[in-house]
């Protein structure tokens, strides 16, 4: 019957358990703060992530709402696939004017 009368306040293991509980609460609060941060890129509806920019193995991940699209480079250079549609002029005040070419 010695176990029933023993005082638990002398047990050092109980203070360690309380510290672990405290750290778990602090970690949970920090995670909530990080996820609600407006600078968090994963909280935005539209996000573009570029991996290895300018390299041969560059990939681009686009998040639009709940949809994720991954684009990878093919190594080809896009040239000669379009037609000239018109001319753009910049005015002295900074405005841009587009003049389409004749049909």
Short mmCIF file of N, CA and C in Angstrom, two decimals:
data_model
loop_
_atom_site.label_atom_id
_atom_site.label_comp_id
_atom_site.label_asym_id
_atom_site.label_seq_id
_atom_site.Cartn_x
_atom_site.Cartn_y
_atom_site.Cartn_z
N UNK A 1 0.81 -1.20 0.00
CA UNK A 1 0.00 0.00 0.00
C UNK A 1 0.85 1.27 0.00
N UNK A 2 2.11 1.09 -0.19
CA UNK A 2 3.01 2.23 -0.22
C UNK A 2 2.76 3.09 -1.46
N UNK A 3 2.32 2.48 -2.57
CA UNK A 3 2.10 3.20 -3.82
C UNK A 3 0.93 4.18 -3.71
N UNK A 4 -0.03 3.91 -2.94
CA UNK A 4 -1.19 4.79 -2.82
C UNK A 4 -0.87 6.04 -2.01
N UNK A 5 0.06 5.97 -1.11
CA UNK A 5 0.36 7.11 -0.26
C UNK A 5 1.56 7.92 -0.78
N UNK A 6 2.20 7.46 -1.85
CA UNK A 6 3.38 8.14 -2.36
C UNK A 6 2.97 9.45 -3.06
N UNK A 7 3.74 10.50 -2.83
CA UNK A 7 3.46 11.81 -3.40
C UNK A 7 4.06 11.89 -4.80
N UNK A 8 3.28 12.37 -5.80
CA UNK A 8 3.75 12.46 -7.19
C UNK A 8 4.50 13.75 -7.47
N UNK A 9 4.56 14.67 -6.56
CA UNK A 9 5.23 15.94 -6.82
C UNK A 9 6.74 15.80 -6.88
N UNK A 10 7.29 14.70 -6.42
CA UNK A 10 8.74 14.49 -6.44
C UNK A 10 9.21 13.84 -7.75
N UNK A 11 8.31 13.43 -8.61
CA UNK A 11 8.66 12.71 -9.83
C UNK A 11 9.14 13.69 -10.91
N UNK A 12 10.42 13.62 -11.34
CA UNK A 12 10.92 14.55 -12.37
C UNK A 12 10.36 14.25 -13.76
N UNK A 13 9.86 13.06 -13.97
CA UNK A 13 9.32 12.70 -15.27
C UNK A 13 8.03 13.47 -15.57
N UNK A 14 7.28 13.83 -14.57
CA UNK A 14 6.06 14.58 -14.78
C UNK A 14 6.34 15.98 -15.33
N UNK A 15 7.41 16.62 -14.91
CA UNK A 15 7.74 17.94 -15.43
C UNK A 15 8.19 17.86 -16.89
N UNK A 16 8.86 16.76 -17.28
CA UNK A 16 9.25 16.58 -18.67
C UNK A 16 8.02 16.41 -19.55
N UNK A 17 7.04 15.68 -19.08
CA UNK A 17 5.79 15.49 -19.83
C UNK A 17 5.08 16.83 -20.00
N UNK A 18 5.10 17.65 -18.98
CA UNK A 18 4.47 18.97 -19.09
C UNK A 18 5.21 19.86 -20.08
N UNK A 19 6.53 19.77 -20.14
CA UNK A 19 7.30 20.54 -21.11
C UNK A 19 7.00 20.10 -22.54
N UNK A 20 6.86 18.80 -22.75
CA UNK A 20 6.52 18.29 -24.08
C UNK A 20 5.15 18.81 -24.51
N UNK A 21 4.19 18.82 -23.61
CA UNK A 21 2.87 19.36 -23.92
C UNK A 21 2.96 20.84 -24.27
N UNK A 22 3.76 21.57 -23.54
CA UNK A 22 3.93 23.00 -23.81
C UNK A 22 4.54 23.23 -25.19
N UNK A 23 5.57 22.45 -25.55
CA UNK A 23 6.19 22.59 -26.86
C UNK A 23 5.23 22.23 -27.99
N UNK A 24 4.39 21.23 -27.79
CA UNK A 24 3.40 20.87 -28.80
C UNK A 24 2.41 22.02 -29.04
N UNK A 25 2.01 22.68 -28.00
CA UNK A 25 1.10 23.82 -28.14
C UNK A 25 1.80 24.97 -28.86
N UNK A 26 3.06 25.24 -28.52
CA UNK A 26 3.81 26.32 -29.19
C UNK A 26 3.98 26.01 -30.67
N UNK A 27 4.29 24.76 -31.02
CA UNK A 27 4.44 24.37 -32.42
C UNK A 27 3.13 24.53 -33.17
N UNK A 28 2.02 24.15 -32.56
CA UNK A 28 0.72 24.30 -33.22
C UNK A 28 0.40 25.77 -33.47
N UNK A 29 0.70 26.62 -32.51
CA UNK A 29 0.45 28.06 -32.69
C UNK A 29 1.33 28.63 -33.79
N UNK A 30 2.59 28.22 -33.86
CA UNK A 30 3.48 28.70 -34.92
C UNK A 30 3.01 28.23 -36.30
N UNK A 31 2.52 27.00 -36.41
CA UNK A 31 2.00 26.52 -37.68
C UNK A 31 0.78 27.32 -38.13
N UNK A 32 -0.08 27.65 -37.20
CA UNK A 32 -1.25 28.46 -37.55
C UNK A 32 -0.83 29.85 -38.01
N UNK A 33 0.16 30.43 -37.37
CA UNK A 33 0.65 31.76 -37.76
C UNK A 33 1.27 31.71 -39.16
N UNK A 34 2.05 30.67 -39.45
CA UNK A 34 2.68 30.56 -40.78
C UNK A 34 1.63 30.37 -41.86
N UNK A 35 0.62 29.58 -41.62
CA UNK A 35 -0.40 29.32 -42.64
C UNK A 35 -1.32 30.51 -42.87
N UNK A 36 -1.51 31.36 -41.88
CA UNK A 36 -2.37 32.53 -42.07
C UNK A 36 -1.59 33.76 -42.50
N UNK A 37 -0.28 33.63 -42.67
CA UNK A 37 0.54 34.75 -43.11
C UNK A 37 0.18 35.13 -44.54
N UNK A 38 -0.08 36.39 -44.83
CA UNK A 38 -0.47 36.77 -46.20
C UNK A 38 0.67 36.60 -47.20
N UNK A 39 1.91 36.51 -46.75
CA UNK A 39 3.03 36.31 -47.65
C UNK A 39 3.27 34.83 -47.97
N UNK A 40 2.49 33.94 -47.41
CA UNK A 40 2.62 32.52 -47.66
C UNK A 40 2.18 32.23 -49.10
N UNK A 41 3.06 31.69 -49.95
CA UNK A 41 2.66 31.48 -51.34
C UNK A 41 1.60 30.41 -51.52
N UNK A 42 1.43 29.52 -50.57
CA UNK A 42 0.45 28.45 -50.72
C UNK A 42 -0.95 28.88 -50.34
N UNK A 43 -1.10 30.06 -49.75
CA UNK A 43 -2.44 30.52 -49.41
C UNK A 43 -3.07 31.32 -50.53
N UNK A 44 -2.30 31.71 -51.54
CA UNK A 44 -2.83 32.49 -52.65
C UNK A 44 -3.57 31.57 -53.62
N UNK A 45 -4.50 32.16 -54.36
CA UNK A 45 -5.26 31.38 -55.33
C UNK A 45 -4.46 31.11 -56.59
N UNK A 46 -3.62 32.07 -57.00
CA UNK A 46 -2.80 31.89 -58.19
C UNK A 46 -1.34 32.05 -57.82
N UNK A 47 -0.53 31.00 -58.09
CA UNK A 47 0.88 31.00 -57.75
C UNK A 47 1.66 30.40 -58.92
N UNK A 48 2.81 30.98 -59.24
CA UNK A 48 3.71 30.43 -60.25
C UNK A 48 5.06 30.20 -59.58
N UNK A 49 5.54 28.96 -59.64
CA UNK A 49 6.83 28.59 -59.06
C UNK A 49 7.73 28.14 -60.20
N UNK A 50 8.91 28.76 -60.33
CA UNK A 50 9.88 28.39 -61.37
C UNK A 50 11.07 27.73 -60.69
N UNK A 51 11.36 26.51 -61.12
CA UNK A 51 12.50 25.77 -60.59
C UNK A 51 13.61 25.78 -61.63
N UNK A 52 14.82 26.04 -61.22
CA UNK A 52 16.00 26.07 -62.08
C UNK A 52 15.81 27.04 -63.26
N UNK A 53 15.58 28.33 -62.99
CA UNK A 53 15.33 29.25 -64.10
C UNK A 53 16.54 29.41 -65.00
N UNK A 54 16.30 29.36 -66.30
CA UNK A 54 17.36 29.53 -67.28
C UNK A 54 18.19 28.28 -67.55
N UNK A 55 17.95 27.21 -66.84
CA UNK A 55 18.70 25.96 -67.02
C UNK A 55 17.98 25.07 -68.03
N UNK A 56 18.67 24.00 -68.44
CA UNK A 56 18.07 23.07 -69.40
C UNK A 56 16.93 22.27 -68.80
N UNK A 57 16.93 22.07 -67.49
CA UNK A 57 15.89 21.29 -66.83
C UNK A 57 14.91 22.17 -66.06
N UNK A 58 14.62 23.35 -66.59
CA UNK A 58 13.72 24.30 -65.92
C UNK A 58 12.29 23.77 -65.94
N UNK A 59 11.62 23.88 -64.81
CA UNK A 59 10.20 23.52 -64.72
C UNK A 59 9.44 24.69 -64.13
N UNK A 60 8.16 24.78 -64.49
CA UNK A 60 7.30 25.83 -63.99
C UNK A 60 6.01 25.19 -63.51
N UNK A 61 5.65 25.45 -62.25
CA UNK A 61 4.43 24.92 -61.67
C UNK A 61 3.46 26.08 -61.47
N UNK A 62 2.27 25.95 -62.03
CA UNK A 62 1.25 27.00 -61.95
C UNK A 62 0.09 26.46 -61.13
N UNK A 63 -0.26 27.19 -60.05
CA UNK A 63 -1.42 26.84 -59.23
C UNK A 63 -2.49 27.87 -59.49
N UNK A 64 -3.63 27.43 -60.01
CA UNK A 64 -4.76 28.30 -60.27
C UNK A 64 -5.96 27.74 -59.52
N UNK A 65 -6.21 28.27 -58.34
CA UNK A 65 -7.27 27.72 -57.48
C UNK A 65 -6.82 26.39 -56.92
N UNK A 66 -7.55 25.32 -57.24
CA UNK A 66 -7.19 23.98 -56.79
C UNK A 66 -6.44 23.19 -57.86
N UNK A 67 -6.27 23.76 -59.05
CA UNK A 67 -5.65 23.05 -60.17
C UNK A 67 -4.15 23.36 -60.24
N UNK A 68 -3.34 22.31 -60.32
CA UNK A 68 -1.89 22.42 -60.47
C UNK A 68 -1.51 21.96 -61.87
N UNK A 69 -0.70 22.77 -62.56
CA UNK A 69 -0.21 22.42 -63.88
C UNK A 69 1.30 22.54 -63.88
N UNK A 70 1.99 21.53 -64.41
CA UNK A 70 3.44 21.53 -64.44
C UNK A 70 3.91 21.59 -65.89
N UNK A 71 4.76 22.58 -66.18
CA UNK A 71 5.33 22.74 -67.50
C UNK A 71 6.82 22.47 -67.42
N UNK A 72 7.34 21.72 -68.38
CA UNK A 72 8.77 21.46 -68.45
C UNK A 72 9.30 21.96 -69.79
N UNK A 73 10.57 22.31 -69.83
CA UNK A 73 11.15 22.79 -71.07
C UNK A 73 11.45 21.62 -71.99
N UNK A 74 11.33 21.90 -73.29
CA UNK A 74 11.62 20.86 -74.28
C UNK A 74 12.95 21.09 -74.95
N UNK A 75 13.60 22.21 -74.70
CA UNK A 75 14.88 22.50 -75.31
C UNK A 75 14.77 23.23 -76.63
N UNK A 76 13.56 23.35 -77.17
CA UNK A 76 13.37 24.05 -78.44
C UNK A 76 13.25 25.55 -78.18
N UNK A 77 13.66 26.32 -79.17
CA UNK A 77 13.51 27.76 -79.09
C UNK A 77 12.33 28.14 -79.96
N UNK A 78 11.40 28.88 -79.40
CA UNK A 78 10.21 29.28 -80.17
C UNK A 78 10.54 30.41 -81.13
N UNK A 79 10.61 30.09 -82.42
CA UNK A 79 10.91 31.13 -83.39
C UNK A 79 10.20 30.79 -84.70
N UNK A 80 9.80 31.82 -85.42
CA UNK A 80 9.24 31.65 -86.74
C UNK A 80 7.87 31.04 -86.80
N UNK A 81 7.11 31.09 -85.72
CA UNK A 81 5.79 30.47 -85.72
C UNK A 81 4.66 31.48 -85.77
N UNK A 82 4.98 32.74 -85.73
CA UNK A 82 3.93 33.75 -85.75
C UNK A 82 4.02 34.62 -86.98
N UNK A 83 3.04 35.49 -87.13
CA UNK A 83 3.04 36.44 -88.24
C UNK A 83 2.98 37.84 -87.66
N UNK A 84 3.52 38.77 -88.39
CA UNK A 84 3.51 40.16 -87.94
C UNK A 84 2.09 40.69 -88.03
N UNK A 85 1.61 41.25 -86.91
CA UNK A 85 0.23 41.70 -86.86
C UNK A 85 0.13 43.21 -86.89
N UNK A 86 1.19 43.92 -86.57
CA UNK A 86 1.13 45.37 -86.57
C UNK A 86 2.36 45.96 -85.93
N UNK A 87 2.29 47.26 -85.65
CA UNK A 87 3.42 47.98 -85.08
C UNK A 87 2.94 48.72 -83.84
N UNK A 88 3.78 48.79 -82.82
CA UNK A 88 3.46 49.51 -81.60
C UNK A 88 4.41 50.68 -81.46
N UNK A 89 3.86 51.85 -81.14
CA UNK A 89 4.65 53.07 -80.95
C UNK A 89 4.46 53.56 -79.52
N UNK A 90 5.56 54.07 -78.91
CA UNK A 90 5.48 54.68 -77.59
C UNK A 90 5.51 56.20 -77.77
N UNK A 91 4.49 56.85 -77.21
CA UNK A 91 4.40 58.30 -77.28
C UNK A 91 5.30 58.93 -76.22
N UNK A 92 5.63 60.23 -76.36
CA UNK A 92 6.50 60.90 -75.38
C UNK A 92 5.93 60.88 -73.96
N UNK A 93 4.61 60.82 -73.81
CA UNK A 93 4.03 60.79 -72.46
C UNK A 93 3.97 59.38 -71.87
N UNK A 94 4.47 58.38 -72.62
CA UNK A 94 4.54 57.02 -72.08
C UNK A 94 3.44 56.10 -72.56
N UNK A 95 2.43 56.62 -73.23
CA UNK A 95 1.35 55.78 -73.73
C UNK A 95 1.83 54.95 -74.91
N UNK A 96 1.22 53.79 -75.11
CA UNK A 96 1.56 52.92 -76.22
C UNK A 96 0.39 52.90 -77.19
N UNK A 97 0.70 52.98 -78.50
CA UNK A 97 -0.34 52.93 -79.52
C UNK A 97 -0.02 51.77 -80.45
N UNK A 98 -1.02 50.91 -80.67
CA UNK A 98 -0.86 49.77 -81.57
C UNK A 98 -1.54 50.11 -82.90
N UNK A 99 -0.83 49.94 -83.99
CA UNK A 99 -1.36 50.21 -85.32
C UNK A 99 -1.35 48.89 -86.08
N UNK A 100 -2.54 48.31 -86.34
CA UNK A 100 -2.57 47.05 -87.08
C UNK A 100 -2.21 47.28 -88.54
N UNK A 101 -1.59 46.27 -89.14
CA UNK A 101 -1.24 46.36 -90.54
C UNK A 101 -2.46 46.09 -91.40
N UNK A 102 -2.44 46.53 -92.63
CA UNK A 102 -3.58 46.36 -93.54
C UNK A 102 -3.91 44.91 -93.79
N UNK A 103 -5.15 44.65 -94.01
CA UNK A 103 -5.64 43.27 -94.20
C UNK A 103 -5.19 42.74 -95.52
#
